[in-house]
Coordinates of C-alpha atoms in Angstrom, one line a residue:
X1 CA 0.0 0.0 0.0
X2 CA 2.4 2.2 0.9
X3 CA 5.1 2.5 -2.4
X4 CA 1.0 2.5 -4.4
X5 CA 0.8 5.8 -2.2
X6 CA 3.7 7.4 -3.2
X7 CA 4.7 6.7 -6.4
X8 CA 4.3 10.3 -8.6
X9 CA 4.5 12.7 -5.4
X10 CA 6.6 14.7 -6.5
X11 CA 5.7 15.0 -10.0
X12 CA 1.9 15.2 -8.8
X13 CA 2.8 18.4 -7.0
X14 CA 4.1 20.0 -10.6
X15 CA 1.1 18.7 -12.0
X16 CA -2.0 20.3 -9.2
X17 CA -0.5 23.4 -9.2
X18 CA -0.8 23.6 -13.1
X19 CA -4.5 22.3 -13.4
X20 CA -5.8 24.0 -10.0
X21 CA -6.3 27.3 -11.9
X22 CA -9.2 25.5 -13.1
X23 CA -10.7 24.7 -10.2
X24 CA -14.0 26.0 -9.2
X25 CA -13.5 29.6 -6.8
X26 CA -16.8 29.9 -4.3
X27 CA -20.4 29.3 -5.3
X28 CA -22.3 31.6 -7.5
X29 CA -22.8 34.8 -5.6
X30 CA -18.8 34.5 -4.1
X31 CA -20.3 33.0 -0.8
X32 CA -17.9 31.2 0.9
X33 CA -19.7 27.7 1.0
X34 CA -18.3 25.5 -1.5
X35 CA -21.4 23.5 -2.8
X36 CA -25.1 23.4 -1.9
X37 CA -26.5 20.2 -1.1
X38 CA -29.6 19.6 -2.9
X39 CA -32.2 16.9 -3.2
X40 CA -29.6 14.4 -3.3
X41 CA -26.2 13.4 -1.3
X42 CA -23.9 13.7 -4.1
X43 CA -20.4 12.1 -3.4
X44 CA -17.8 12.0 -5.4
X45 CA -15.5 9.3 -6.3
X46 CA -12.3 10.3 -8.0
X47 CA -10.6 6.5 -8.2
X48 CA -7.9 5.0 -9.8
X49 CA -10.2 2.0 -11.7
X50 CA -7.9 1.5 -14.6
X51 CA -4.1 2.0 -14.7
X52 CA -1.4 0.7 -12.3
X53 CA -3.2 0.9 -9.8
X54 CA -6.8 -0.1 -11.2
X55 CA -7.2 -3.1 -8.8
X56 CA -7.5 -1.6 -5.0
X57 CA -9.0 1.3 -6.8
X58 CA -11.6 -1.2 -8.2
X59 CA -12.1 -2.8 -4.2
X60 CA -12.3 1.0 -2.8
X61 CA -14.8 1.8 -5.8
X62 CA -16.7 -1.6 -4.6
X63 CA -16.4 -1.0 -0.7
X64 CA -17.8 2.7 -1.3
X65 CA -21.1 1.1 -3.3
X66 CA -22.0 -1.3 -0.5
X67 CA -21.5 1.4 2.0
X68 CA -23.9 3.8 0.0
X69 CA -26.4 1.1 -0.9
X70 CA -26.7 0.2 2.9
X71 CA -27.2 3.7 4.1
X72 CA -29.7 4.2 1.2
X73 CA -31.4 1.4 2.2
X74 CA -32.0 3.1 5.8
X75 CA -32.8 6.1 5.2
X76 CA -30.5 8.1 3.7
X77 CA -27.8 10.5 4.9
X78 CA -30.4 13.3 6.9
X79 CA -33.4 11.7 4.9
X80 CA -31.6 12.1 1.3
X81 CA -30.1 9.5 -0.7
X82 CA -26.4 9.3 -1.5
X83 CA -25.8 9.6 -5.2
X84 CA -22.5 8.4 -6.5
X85 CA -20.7 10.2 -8.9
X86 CA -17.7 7.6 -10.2
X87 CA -14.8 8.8 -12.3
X88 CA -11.8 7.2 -13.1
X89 CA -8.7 9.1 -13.0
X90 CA -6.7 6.5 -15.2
X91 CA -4.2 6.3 -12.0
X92 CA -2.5 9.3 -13.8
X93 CA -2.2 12.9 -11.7
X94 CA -2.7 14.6 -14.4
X95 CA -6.3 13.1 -14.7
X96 CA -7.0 13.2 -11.1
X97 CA -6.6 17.1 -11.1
X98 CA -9.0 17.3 -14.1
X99 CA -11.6 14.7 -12.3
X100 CA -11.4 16.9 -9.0
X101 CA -12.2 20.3 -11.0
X102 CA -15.2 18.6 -13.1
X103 CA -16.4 16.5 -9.8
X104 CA -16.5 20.3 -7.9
X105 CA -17.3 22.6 -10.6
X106 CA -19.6 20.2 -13.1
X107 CA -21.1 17.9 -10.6
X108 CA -21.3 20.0 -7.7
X109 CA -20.3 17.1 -5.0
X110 CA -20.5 17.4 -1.3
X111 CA -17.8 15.2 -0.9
X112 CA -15.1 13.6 -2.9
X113 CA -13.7 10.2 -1.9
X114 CA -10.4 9.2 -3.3
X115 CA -7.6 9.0 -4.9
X116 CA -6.5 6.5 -2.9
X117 CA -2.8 6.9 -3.5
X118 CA -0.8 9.6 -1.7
X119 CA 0.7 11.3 -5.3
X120 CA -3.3 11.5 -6.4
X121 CA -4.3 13.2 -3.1
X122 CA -1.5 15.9 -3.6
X123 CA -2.7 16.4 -6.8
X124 CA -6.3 16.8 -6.3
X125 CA -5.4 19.2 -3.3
X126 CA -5.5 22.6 -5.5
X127 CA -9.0 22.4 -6.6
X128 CA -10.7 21.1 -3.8
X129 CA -9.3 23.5 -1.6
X130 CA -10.0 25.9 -3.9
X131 CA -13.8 24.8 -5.1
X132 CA -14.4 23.9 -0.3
X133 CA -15.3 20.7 -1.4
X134 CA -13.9 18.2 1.4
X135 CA -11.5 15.0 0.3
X136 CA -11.2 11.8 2.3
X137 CA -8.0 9.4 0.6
X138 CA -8.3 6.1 2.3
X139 CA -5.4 4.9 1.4
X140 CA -3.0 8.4 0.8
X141 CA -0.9 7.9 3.8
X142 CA 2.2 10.4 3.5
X143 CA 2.2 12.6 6.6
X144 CA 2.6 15.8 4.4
X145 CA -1.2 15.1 2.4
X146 CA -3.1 16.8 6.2
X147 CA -0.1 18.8 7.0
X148 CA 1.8 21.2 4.9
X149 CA 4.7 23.6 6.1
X150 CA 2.9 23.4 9.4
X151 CA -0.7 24.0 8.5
X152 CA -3.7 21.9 8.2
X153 CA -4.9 21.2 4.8
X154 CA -8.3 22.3 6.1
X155 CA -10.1 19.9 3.3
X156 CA -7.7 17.2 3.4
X157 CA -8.8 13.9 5.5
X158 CA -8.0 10.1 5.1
X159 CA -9.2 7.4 6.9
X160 CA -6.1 5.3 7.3
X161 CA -3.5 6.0 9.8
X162 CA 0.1 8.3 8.5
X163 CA 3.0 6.3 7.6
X164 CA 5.0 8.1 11.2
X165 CA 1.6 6.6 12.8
X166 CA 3.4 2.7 12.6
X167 CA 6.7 4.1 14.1
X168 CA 4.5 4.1 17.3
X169 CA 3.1 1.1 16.6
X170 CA 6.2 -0.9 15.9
X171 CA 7.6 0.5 18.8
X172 CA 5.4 -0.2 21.2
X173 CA 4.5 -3.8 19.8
X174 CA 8.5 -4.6 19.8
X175 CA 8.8 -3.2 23.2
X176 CA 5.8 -4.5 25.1
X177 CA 4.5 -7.7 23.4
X178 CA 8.0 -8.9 21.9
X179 CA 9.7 -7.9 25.6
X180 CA 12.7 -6.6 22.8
X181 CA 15.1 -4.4 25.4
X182 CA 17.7 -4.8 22.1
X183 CA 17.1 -4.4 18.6
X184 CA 18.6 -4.0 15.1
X185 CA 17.4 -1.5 12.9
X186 CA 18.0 -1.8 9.2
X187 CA 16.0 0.9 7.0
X188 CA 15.7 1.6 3.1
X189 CA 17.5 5.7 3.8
X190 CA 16.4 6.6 0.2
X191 CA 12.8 6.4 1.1
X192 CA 10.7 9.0 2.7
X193 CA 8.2 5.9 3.9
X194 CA 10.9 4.4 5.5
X195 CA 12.9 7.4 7.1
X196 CA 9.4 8.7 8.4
X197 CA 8.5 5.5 10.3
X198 CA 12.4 5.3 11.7
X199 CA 11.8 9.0 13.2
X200 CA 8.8 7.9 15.2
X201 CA 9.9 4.6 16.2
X202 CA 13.3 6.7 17.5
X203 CA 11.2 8.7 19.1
X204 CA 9.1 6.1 21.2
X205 CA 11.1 2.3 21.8
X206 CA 12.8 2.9 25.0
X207 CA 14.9 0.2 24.6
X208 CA 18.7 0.0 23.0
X209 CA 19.2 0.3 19.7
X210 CA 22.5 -1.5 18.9
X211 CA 22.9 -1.1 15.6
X212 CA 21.8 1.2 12.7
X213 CA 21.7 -0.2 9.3
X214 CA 20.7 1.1 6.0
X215 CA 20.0 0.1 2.1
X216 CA 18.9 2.0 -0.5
X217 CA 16.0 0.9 -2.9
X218 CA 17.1 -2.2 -5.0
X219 CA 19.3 -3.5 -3.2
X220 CA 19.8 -7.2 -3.6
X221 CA 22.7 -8.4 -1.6
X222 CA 22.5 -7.4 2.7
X223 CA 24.8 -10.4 3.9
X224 CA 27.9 -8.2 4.1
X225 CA 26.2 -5.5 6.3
X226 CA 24.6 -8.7 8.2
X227 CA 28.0 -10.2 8.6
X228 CA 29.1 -7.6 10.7
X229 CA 26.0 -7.7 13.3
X230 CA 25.4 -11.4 13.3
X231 CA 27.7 -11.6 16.6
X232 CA 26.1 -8.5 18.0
X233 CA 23.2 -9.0 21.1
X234 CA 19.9 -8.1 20.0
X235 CA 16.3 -9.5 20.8
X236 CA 14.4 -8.2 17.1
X237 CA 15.1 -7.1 14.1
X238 CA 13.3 -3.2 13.3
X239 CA 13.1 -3.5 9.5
X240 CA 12.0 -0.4 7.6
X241 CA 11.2 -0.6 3.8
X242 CA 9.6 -1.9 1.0
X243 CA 8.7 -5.7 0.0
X244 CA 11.5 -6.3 -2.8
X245 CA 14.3 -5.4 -0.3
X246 CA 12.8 -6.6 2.3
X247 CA 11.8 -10.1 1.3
X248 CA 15.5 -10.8 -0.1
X249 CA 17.0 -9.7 3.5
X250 CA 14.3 -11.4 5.0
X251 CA 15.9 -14.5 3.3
X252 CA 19.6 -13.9 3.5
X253 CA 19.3 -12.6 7.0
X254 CA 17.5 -16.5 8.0
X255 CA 20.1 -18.0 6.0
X256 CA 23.3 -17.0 8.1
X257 CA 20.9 -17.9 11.3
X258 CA 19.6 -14.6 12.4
X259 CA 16.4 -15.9 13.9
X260 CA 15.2 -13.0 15.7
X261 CA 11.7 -11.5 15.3
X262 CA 11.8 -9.3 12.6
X263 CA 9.1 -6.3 12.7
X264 CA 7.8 -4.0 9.7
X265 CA 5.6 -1.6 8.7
X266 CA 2.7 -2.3 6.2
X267 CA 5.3 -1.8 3.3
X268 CA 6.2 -5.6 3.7
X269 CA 2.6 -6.1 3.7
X270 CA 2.4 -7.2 -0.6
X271 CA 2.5 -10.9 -1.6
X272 CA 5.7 -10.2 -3.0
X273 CA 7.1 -10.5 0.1
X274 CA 6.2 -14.0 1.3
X275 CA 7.7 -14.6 -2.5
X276 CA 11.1 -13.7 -2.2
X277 CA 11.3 -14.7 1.6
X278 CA 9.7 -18.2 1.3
X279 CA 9.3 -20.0 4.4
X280 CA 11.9 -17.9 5.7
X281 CA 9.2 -15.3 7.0
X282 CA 8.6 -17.2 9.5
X283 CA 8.6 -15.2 12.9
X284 CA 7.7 -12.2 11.1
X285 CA 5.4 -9.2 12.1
X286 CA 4.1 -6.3 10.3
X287 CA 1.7 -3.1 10.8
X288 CA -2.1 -3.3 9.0
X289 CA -5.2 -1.5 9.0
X290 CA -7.0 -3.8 8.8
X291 CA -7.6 -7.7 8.7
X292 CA -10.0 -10.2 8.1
X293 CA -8.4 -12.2 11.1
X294 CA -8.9 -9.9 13.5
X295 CA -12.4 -8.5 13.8
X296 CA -12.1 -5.1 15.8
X297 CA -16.2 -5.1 15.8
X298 CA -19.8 -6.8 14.8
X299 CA -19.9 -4.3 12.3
X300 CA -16.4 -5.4 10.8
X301 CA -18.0 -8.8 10.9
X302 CA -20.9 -8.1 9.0
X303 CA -18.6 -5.9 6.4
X304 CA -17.0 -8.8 5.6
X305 CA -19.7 -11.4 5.0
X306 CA -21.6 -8.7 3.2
X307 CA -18.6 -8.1 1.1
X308 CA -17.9 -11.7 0.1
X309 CA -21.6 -11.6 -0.6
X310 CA -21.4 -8.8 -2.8
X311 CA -18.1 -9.5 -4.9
X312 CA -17.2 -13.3 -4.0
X313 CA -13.6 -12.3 -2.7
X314 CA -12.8 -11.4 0.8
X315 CA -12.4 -7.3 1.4
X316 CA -8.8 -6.0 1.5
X317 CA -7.5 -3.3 4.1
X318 CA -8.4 -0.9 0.6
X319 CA -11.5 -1.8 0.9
X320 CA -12.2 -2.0 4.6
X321 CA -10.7 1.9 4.8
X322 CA -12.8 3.1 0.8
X323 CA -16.2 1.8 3.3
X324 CA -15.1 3.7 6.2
X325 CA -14.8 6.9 4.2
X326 CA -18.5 7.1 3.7
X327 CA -19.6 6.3 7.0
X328 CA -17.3 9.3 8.1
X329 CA -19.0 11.4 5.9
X330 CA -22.7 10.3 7.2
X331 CA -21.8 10.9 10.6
X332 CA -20.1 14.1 10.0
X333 CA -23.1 14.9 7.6
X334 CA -25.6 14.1 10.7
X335 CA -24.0 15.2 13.5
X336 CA -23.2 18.6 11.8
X337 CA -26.3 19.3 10.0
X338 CA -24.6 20.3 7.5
X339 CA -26.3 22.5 4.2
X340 CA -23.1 22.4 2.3
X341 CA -19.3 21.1 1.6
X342 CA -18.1 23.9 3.3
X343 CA -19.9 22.8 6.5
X344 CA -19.1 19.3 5.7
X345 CA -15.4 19.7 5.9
X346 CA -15.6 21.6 9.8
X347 CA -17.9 18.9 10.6
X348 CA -15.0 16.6 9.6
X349 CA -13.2 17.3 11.5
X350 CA -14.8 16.9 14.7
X351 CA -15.9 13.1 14.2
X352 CA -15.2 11.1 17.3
X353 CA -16.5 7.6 18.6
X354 CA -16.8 6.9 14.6
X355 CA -17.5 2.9 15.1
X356 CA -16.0 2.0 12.0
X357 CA -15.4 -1.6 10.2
X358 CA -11.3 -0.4 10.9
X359 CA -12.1 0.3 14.2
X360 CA -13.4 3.0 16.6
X361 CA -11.9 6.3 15.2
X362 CA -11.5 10.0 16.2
X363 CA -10.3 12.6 13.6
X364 CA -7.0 14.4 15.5
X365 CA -6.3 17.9 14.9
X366 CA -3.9 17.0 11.8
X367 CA -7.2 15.4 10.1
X368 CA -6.1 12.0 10.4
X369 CA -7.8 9.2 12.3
X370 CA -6.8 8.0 16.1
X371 CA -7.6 4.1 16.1
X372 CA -6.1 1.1 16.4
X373 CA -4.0 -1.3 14.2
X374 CA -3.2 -4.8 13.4
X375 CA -0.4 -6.8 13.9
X376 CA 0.1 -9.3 11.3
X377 CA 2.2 -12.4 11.8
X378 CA 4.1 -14.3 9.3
X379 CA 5.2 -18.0 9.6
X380 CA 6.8 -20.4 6.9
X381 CA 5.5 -17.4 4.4
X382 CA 2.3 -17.4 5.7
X383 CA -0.2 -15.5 7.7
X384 CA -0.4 -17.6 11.0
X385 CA -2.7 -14.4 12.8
X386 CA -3.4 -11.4 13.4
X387 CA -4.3 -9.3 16.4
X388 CA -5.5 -5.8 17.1
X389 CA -2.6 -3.4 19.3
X390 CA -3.5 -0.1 20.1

């Protein structure tokens, strides 16, 4: 999930700031509401559903229908029906700053939901700032997307947890449930992912750190670096980075008898790492929002069943966060009484107690969502459990 969310970044940020200038302004009139709501909930989805990225944008784009049909079919978000509005921005930034303008400007949204990567978020930022039309990413999950130079984005929300978030996670979990008074840390330095998660996790084990190692992105060969910390004393192994890397050290690591627990972040979390590693990802831990092992509610129950119902596959932590999103909106929506996108987006930002199919979440003051995680664990390549850690 996390090298899908931020892939482009950069060159999304050239590309918003050349489309925002068509972004909507304020609504006819110059009042400073964004758009009106009318007789219908209009949300907009601004997806990746063809592309590189076309298949979680395809289980967000499903996860957000079952969400709308249920709340449709009770009633309604303050007695009006949600209407989806479903574009596909190609899973090109370019295309995701034209979708936000039209979604604003043409189709007059309340809401948009998506993109779902972190490059598409920053890119869609211009014009929905511009046009007050609040944007939930589930899936963007660069710290910078809510916060910029300081400042709140103030129509910028996601609901999946930052990528410093896991640093905490990881730290605690290493600490706490792995009783780790020692570890190794080996990091991928040329990635902002990576660095980000190192800072917090720094910042929060209060155990020894006896070793700092990094690797840059494609990498193949970590024995030599391994050599020199296979005699060292150290109860886990902290690894930051990406599945390709981190499957092959994974492996190499096992092979000179390093059998320490090793502990990630969700960036291990692709089938490609279970590939490379083979049965030696066994002992092996990583940060998730979400699985269908471990339940965090009856409502993450029923997602699920209604899910498989739906689209005869089991819903993915894409999905679980794309269903969330529009439950966040209906209680923001509800609670605020909100006549307008405008509105929408303070309301926002004050949802608390959210009982979500991720877990019971509170929007901080950044805009992103307090809640807990999951803690995956890997044996012979294989997902043995998984349990909720706050």
């Amino acid at each position: 999930m996390k090298k899908i969310a931020l892939i482009g970044l950069a060159a999304a940020s050239i590309i918003a700031l050349a489309a925002c200038g068509s972004a909507p302004g304020t609504s006819k009139g110059g009042s400073e509401k964004g758009n009106a709501i009318g007789k219908t909930f209009k949300i907009g989805l601004n997806m990746e559903l063809s592309g590189a990225y076309a298949a979680p944008g395809n289980a967000e784009k499903n996860a957000i229908q079952l969400a709308a049909d249920e709340i449709n079919a009770d009633g309604g978000i303050n007695g009006k029906k949600i209407q989806l509005v479903v574009k596909d921005n190609k899973t090109d930034n370019g295309e995701v700053a034209t979708v936000a303008s039209n979604l604003t400007n043409n189709d007059k949204v309340a809401a948009i939901i998506g993109p779902m990567s972190s490059g598409g978020t920053l890119a869609a930022t211009p014009n929905v700032t511009k046009a007050q039309v609040p944007l939930i990413t589930p899936t963007g999950t660069n710290d910078s997307l809510t916060v910029k130079n300081d400042k709140v984005q103030p129509y910028i929300f996601r609901t999946i947890f930052p990528d410093a978030f896991q640093g905490k996670v990881i730290a605690n979990y290493t600490e706490e449930t792995l009783k780790a008074k020692k570890v190794l840390v080996y990091y991928d330095n040329s990635s902002d992912y990576a660095r980000g998660i190192l800072g917090t996790f720094k910042d929060n084990y209060k155990g020894e750190i006896v070793d700092t190692l990094s690797f840059q992105g494609g990498d193949k060969d970590f024995q030599a670096a391994l050599t020199k910390v296979k005699n060292k004393s150290f109860d886990a192994i902290v690894l930051n980075g990406y599945y390709a890397e981190g499957g092959l050290l994974t492996k190499q690591a096992r092979e000179m008898g390093l059998s320490q627990p090793i502990v990630g972040g969700d960036g291990i979390s692709d089938p490609t790492y279970t590939e490379l590693a083979g049965s030696a990802a066994t002992d092996v831990y990583y940060v998730a929002g979400f699985s269908t092992k471990a339940p965090f509610n009856d409502k993450t129950t029923a997602f699920i069943k209604a899910y498989k119902a739906a689209y005869n596959e089991e819903p993915s932590a894409f999905a679980a966060c794309a269903y969330d999103a529009v439950y966040m909106i209906k209680q923001a929506a509800e609670d605020g009484k909100v006549k307008n996108s405008a509105e929408l987006a303070k309301a926002l930002a004050k949802v608390k107690g959210l009982v979500g199919v991720t877990g019971t979440i509170d929007i901080d003051k950044n805009h992103n969502p307090v809640k807990s995680a999951v803690m995956v664990k890997l044996e012979d390549g294989k997902e043995a459990s998984a349990e909720i850690v706050k």
